[in-house]
Tab-separated table of C-alpha atoms in Angstrom:
chain	number	residue	atom	x	y	z
A	8	UNK	CA	-18.844	38.428	-81.127
A	9	UNK	CA	-17.007	41.177	-82.954
A	10	UNK	CA	-14.195	40.698	-81.066
A	11	UNK	CA	-13.541	36.934	-81.929
A	12	UNK	CA	-14.475	37.073	-85.519
A	13	UNK	CA	-11.882	40.116	-86.017
A	14	UNK	CA	-9.368	37.237	-84.225
A	15	UNK	CA	-10.281	34.682	-86.446
A	16	UNK	CA	-9.950	36.748	-89.772
A	17	UNK	CA	-7.123	37.985	-88.018
A	18	UNK	CA	-5.612	34.579	-88.236
A	19	UNK	CA	-6.881	33.980	-91.473
A	20	UNK	CA	-4.880	36.856	-93.090
A	21	UNK	CA	-1.974	36.162	-90.878
A	22	UNK	CA	-1.939	32.432	-91.958
A	23	UNK	CA	-2.391	33.767	-95.841
A	24	UNK	CA	0.455	36.051	-95.252
A	25	UNK	CA	3.097	33.114	-94.130
A	26	UNK	CA	2.059	30.775	-96.914
A	27	UNK	CA	2.130	33.616	-99.871
A	28	UNK	CA	5.489	34.626	-98.316
A	29	UNK	CA	6.966	30.836	-97.824
A	30	UNK	CA	6.143	30.746	-101.419
A	31	UNK	CA	8.360	33.971	-101.854
A	32	UNK	CA	11.390	31.997	-99.596
A	33	UNK	CA	10.757	28.743	-102.205
A	34	UNK	CA	13.460	28.856	-105.141
A	35	UNK	CA	10.699	28.165	-107.792
A	36	UNK	CA	12.497	28.415	-111.434
A	37	UNK	CA	8.561	30.118	-112.645
A	38	UNK	CA	9.330	32.841	-110.793
A	39	UNK	CA	11.945	35.855	-111.454
A	40	UNK	CA	13.979	36.564	-107.879
A	41	UNK	CA	11.684	40.198	-108.110
A	42	UNK	CA	8.801	38.128	-108.035
A	43	UNK	CA	9.609	36.449	-105.192
A	44	UNK	CA	10.976	38.728	-103.533
A	45	UNK	CA	7.604	40.312	-104.098
A	46	UNK	CA	5.574	37.264	-102.989
A	47	UNK	CA	7.655	37.934	-100.126
A	48	UNK	CA	7.156	41.711	-99.258
A	49	UNK	CA	3.129	40.766	-99.937
A	50	UNK	CA	3.234	38.044	-97.561
A	51	UNK	CA	4.874	39.969	-94.413
A	52	UNK	CA	2.486	42.889	-95.428
A	53	UNK	CA	-0.288	40.547	-95.074
A	54	UNK	CA	0.823	38.652	-91.717
A	55	UNK	CA	1.768	42.002	-89.822
A	56	UNK	CA	-2.179	43.053	-90.667
A	57	UNK	CA	-3.381	39.384	-89.072
A	58	UNK	CA	-1.238	39.790	-86.559
A	59	UNK	CA	-2.392	43.278	-85.674
A	60	UNK	CA	-6.389	42.463	-86.230
A	61	UNK	CA	-5.249	39.291	-83.341
A	62	UNK	CA	-3.503	41.877	-81.339
A	63	UNK	CA	-6.633	44.674	-81.593
A	64	UNK	CA	-8.950	41.728	-80.855
A	65	UNK	CA	-7.711	41.437	-77.495
A	66	UNK	CA	-9.692	43.780	-74.795
A	67	UNK	CA	-7.312	43.135	-72.224
A	68	UNK	CA	-3.426	43.726	-71.837
A	69	UNK	CA	-2.231	40.270	-71.905
A	70	UNK	CA	0.407	38.616	-73.334
A	71	UNK	CA	-0.884	37.316	-76.164
A	72	UNK	CA	-1.903	40.845	-77.414
A	73	UNK	CA	1.461	41.718	-76.225
A	74	UNK	CA	3.011	39.160	-78.583
A	75	UNK	CA	0.930	39.347	-81.632
A	76	UNK	CA	1.833	43.140	-81.469
A	77	UNK	CA	5.925	42.069	-80.837
A	78	UNK	CA	5.186	39.963	-84.108
A	79	UNK	CA	3.598	42.140	-86.294
A	80	UNK	CA	6.600	44.838	-85.546
A	81	UNK	CA	8.608	41.740	-86.652
A	82	UNK	CA	6.835	41.635	-89.947
A	83	UNK	CA	7.030	44.937	-90.434
A	84	UNK	CA	11.196	44.986	-89.578
A	85	UNK	CA	11.269	42.487	-92.591
A	86	UNK	CA	9.113	44.861	-94.423
A	87	UNK	CA	11.456	47.834	-94.003
A	88	UNK	CA	14.724	45.137	-95.116
A	89	UNK	CA	12.933	44.490	-98.477
A	90	UNK	CA	11.870	48.256	-99.050
A	91	UNK	CA	14.326	50.527	-97.754
A	92	UNK	CA	17.000	51.665	-99.922
A	93	UNK	CA	19.915	49.760	-98.033
A	94	UNK	CA	23.034	47.591	-98.168
A	95	UNK	CA	22.549	44.143	-98.630
A	96	UNK	CA	24.208	43.605	-95.128
A	97	UNK	CA	22.194	46.132	-93.711
A	98	UNK	CA	18.875	44.444	-95.530
A	99	UNK	CA	19.779	40.812	-93.984
A	100	UNK	CA	20.087	42.277	-90.669
A	101	UNK	CA	16.981	43.643	-90.559
A	102	UNK	CA	15.818	40.121	-91.483
A	103	UNK	CA	16.933	38.674	-88.720
A	104	UNK	CA	15.869	41.085	-86.512
A	105	UNK	CA	12.403	41.119	-87.555
A	106	UNK	CA	12.120	36.706	-87.877
A	107	UNK	CA	13.870	36.957	-84.202
A	108	UNK	CA	11.089	39.641	-82.688
A	109	UNK	CA	8.439	37.185	-84.396
A	110	UNK	CA	9.839	33.835	-82.931
A	111	UNK	CA	9.748	36.470	-79.523
A	112	UNK	CA	6.231	37.696	-79.808
A	113	UNK	CA	5.110	34.281	-80.588
A	114	UNK	CA	6.819	33.248	-77.370
A	115	UNK	CA	5.080	36.119	-75.610
A	116	UNK	CA	1.556	34.829	-77.217
A	117	UNK	CA	2.223	30.824	-76.095
A	118	UNK	CA	2.722	31.969	-72.422
A	119	UNK	CA	-0.949	33.247	-72.265
A	120	UNK	CA	-2.477	29.743	-74.086
A	121	UNK	CA	-0.286	27.345	-72.283
A	122	UNK	CA	-1.923	28.747	-68.895
A	123	UNK	CA	-5.472	28.015	-70.165
A	124	UNK	CA	-7.620	25.172	-69.763
A	125	UNK	CA	-6.280	22.284	-72.512
A	126	UNK	CA	-8.813	21.541	-75.118
A	127	UNK	CA	-8.651	20.710	-78.526
A	128	UNK	CA	-8.571	24.269	-79.596
A	129	UNK	CA	-5.752	25.133	-77.388
A	130	UNK	CA	-3.692	22.961	-78.254
A	131	UNK	CA	-4.097	23.546	-81.836
A	132	UNK	CA	-2.860	27.117	-81.006
A	133	UNK	CA	-0.091	25.474	-79.050
A	134	UNK	CA	1.673	23.465	-81.537
A	135	UNK	CA	0.136	25.924	-84.237
A	136	UNK	CA	2.279	28.777	-82.190
A	137	UNK	CA	5.529	26.059	-81.255
A	138	UNK	CA	6.049	26.017	-85.193
A	139	UNK	CA	5.923	29.729	-86.331
A	140	UNK	CA	8.741	30.505	-82.769
A	141	UNK	CA	10.619	27.258	-84.843
A	142	UNK	CA	10.123	28.630	-88.423
A	143	UNK	CA	10.860	31.884	-87.582
A	144	UNK	CA	14.050	31.039	-85.253
A	145	UNK	CA	14.935	29.092	-88.505
A	146	UNK	CA	14.699	31.723	-90.800
A	147	UNK	CA	16.583	34.228	-88.842
A	148	UNK	CA	20.120	31.606	-88.598
A	149	UNK	CA	19.709	30.908	-92.378
A	150	UNK	CA	20.284	34.804	-92.576
A	151	UNK	CA	23.158	34.449	-89.442
A	152	UNK	CA	24.559	31.302	-92.277
A	153	UNK	CA	24.424	34.477	-95.083
A	154	UNK	CA	25.985	36.783	-93.169
A	155	UNK	CA	28.505	34.837	-92.904
A	156	UNK	CA	28.919	33.417	-96.036
A	157	UNK	CA	27.555	30.693	-96.579
A	158	UNK	CA	24.400	29.322	-98.357
A	159	UNK	CA	21.315	29.259	-95.710
A	160	UNK	CA	18.277	28.979	-98.338
A	161	UNK	CA	17.342	25.647	-97.584
A	162	UNK	CA	16.991	26.290	-94.050
A	163	UNK	CA	15.188	29.638	-94.793
A	164	UNK	CA	12.885	28.087	-96.991
A	165	UNK	CA	12.165	25.086	-94.456
A	166	UNK	CA	11.813	27.513	-91.784
A	167	UNK	CA	8.911	29.342	-94.071
A	168	UNK	CA	7.361	26.662	-94.764
A	169	UNK	CA	7.581	25.516	-90.845
A	170	UNK	CA	6.306	28.844	-89.511
A	171	UNK	CA	3.291	28.797	-93.078
A	172	UNK	CA	2.095	25.021	-91.208
A	173	UNK	CA	2.001	26.903	-87.803
A	174	UNK	CA	0.075	29.570	-88.710
A	175	UNK	CA	-2.379	27.366	-90.857
A	176	UNK	CA	-2.958	25.135	-87.623
A	177	UNK	CA	-3.294	27.968	-85.448
A	178	UNK	CA	-6.092	29.494	-88.195
A	179	UNK	CA	-7.974	26.008	-88.014
A	180	UNK	CA	-7.327	26.654	-84.037
A	181	UNK	CA	-9.473	29.688	-84.214
A	182	UNK	CA	-11.829	28.650	-86.568
A	183	UNK	CA	-12.842	25.699	-84.558
A	184	UNK	CA	-12.928	27.864	-81.358
A	185	UNK	CA	-15.108	30.337	-83.218
A	186	UNK	CA	-17.945	27.331	-84.202
A	187	UNK	CA	-17.734	25.862	-80.437
A	188	UNK	CA	-18.709	29.553	-79.623
A	189	UNK	CA	-21.320	30.224	-82.541
A	190	UNK	CA	-22.684	26.934	-82.647
């Protein structure tokens, strides 16, 4: 039971992080650039923590466990691009790589879910994971567009919110699964 609670807690921490990072990726006039960067930083820190908790809740080595570990490493790569004193291009490249790692991790975790018996909970996880993979991929594409000197802000913002929606859907699926098991 303890691992199920850890997974549920991790799912909601991750969902909180993706939402906070999406706010940080949205060009809002009420916040300074520094504040938006802080939202993005804290959001990725929460995502890394949530992914690590979900991975730790898996007793056996599974693709889901490995996928969540890869996603956490992706979040840490994004964080490195934000906090390390590197040139803008290097920071952007770290962000791109981090988002691609998150998409790869989500894809690895999805393989386990696709092998499960279909239920409402598994559908939440499938759709939530797919949205996160799509969102992370869009953010990476936006970064590549930026490196080429064009504006990728709209794609990045959309990708961030798609990822956030996916993580909330996945957390709802984990909640539903937990409630079904505990009554």
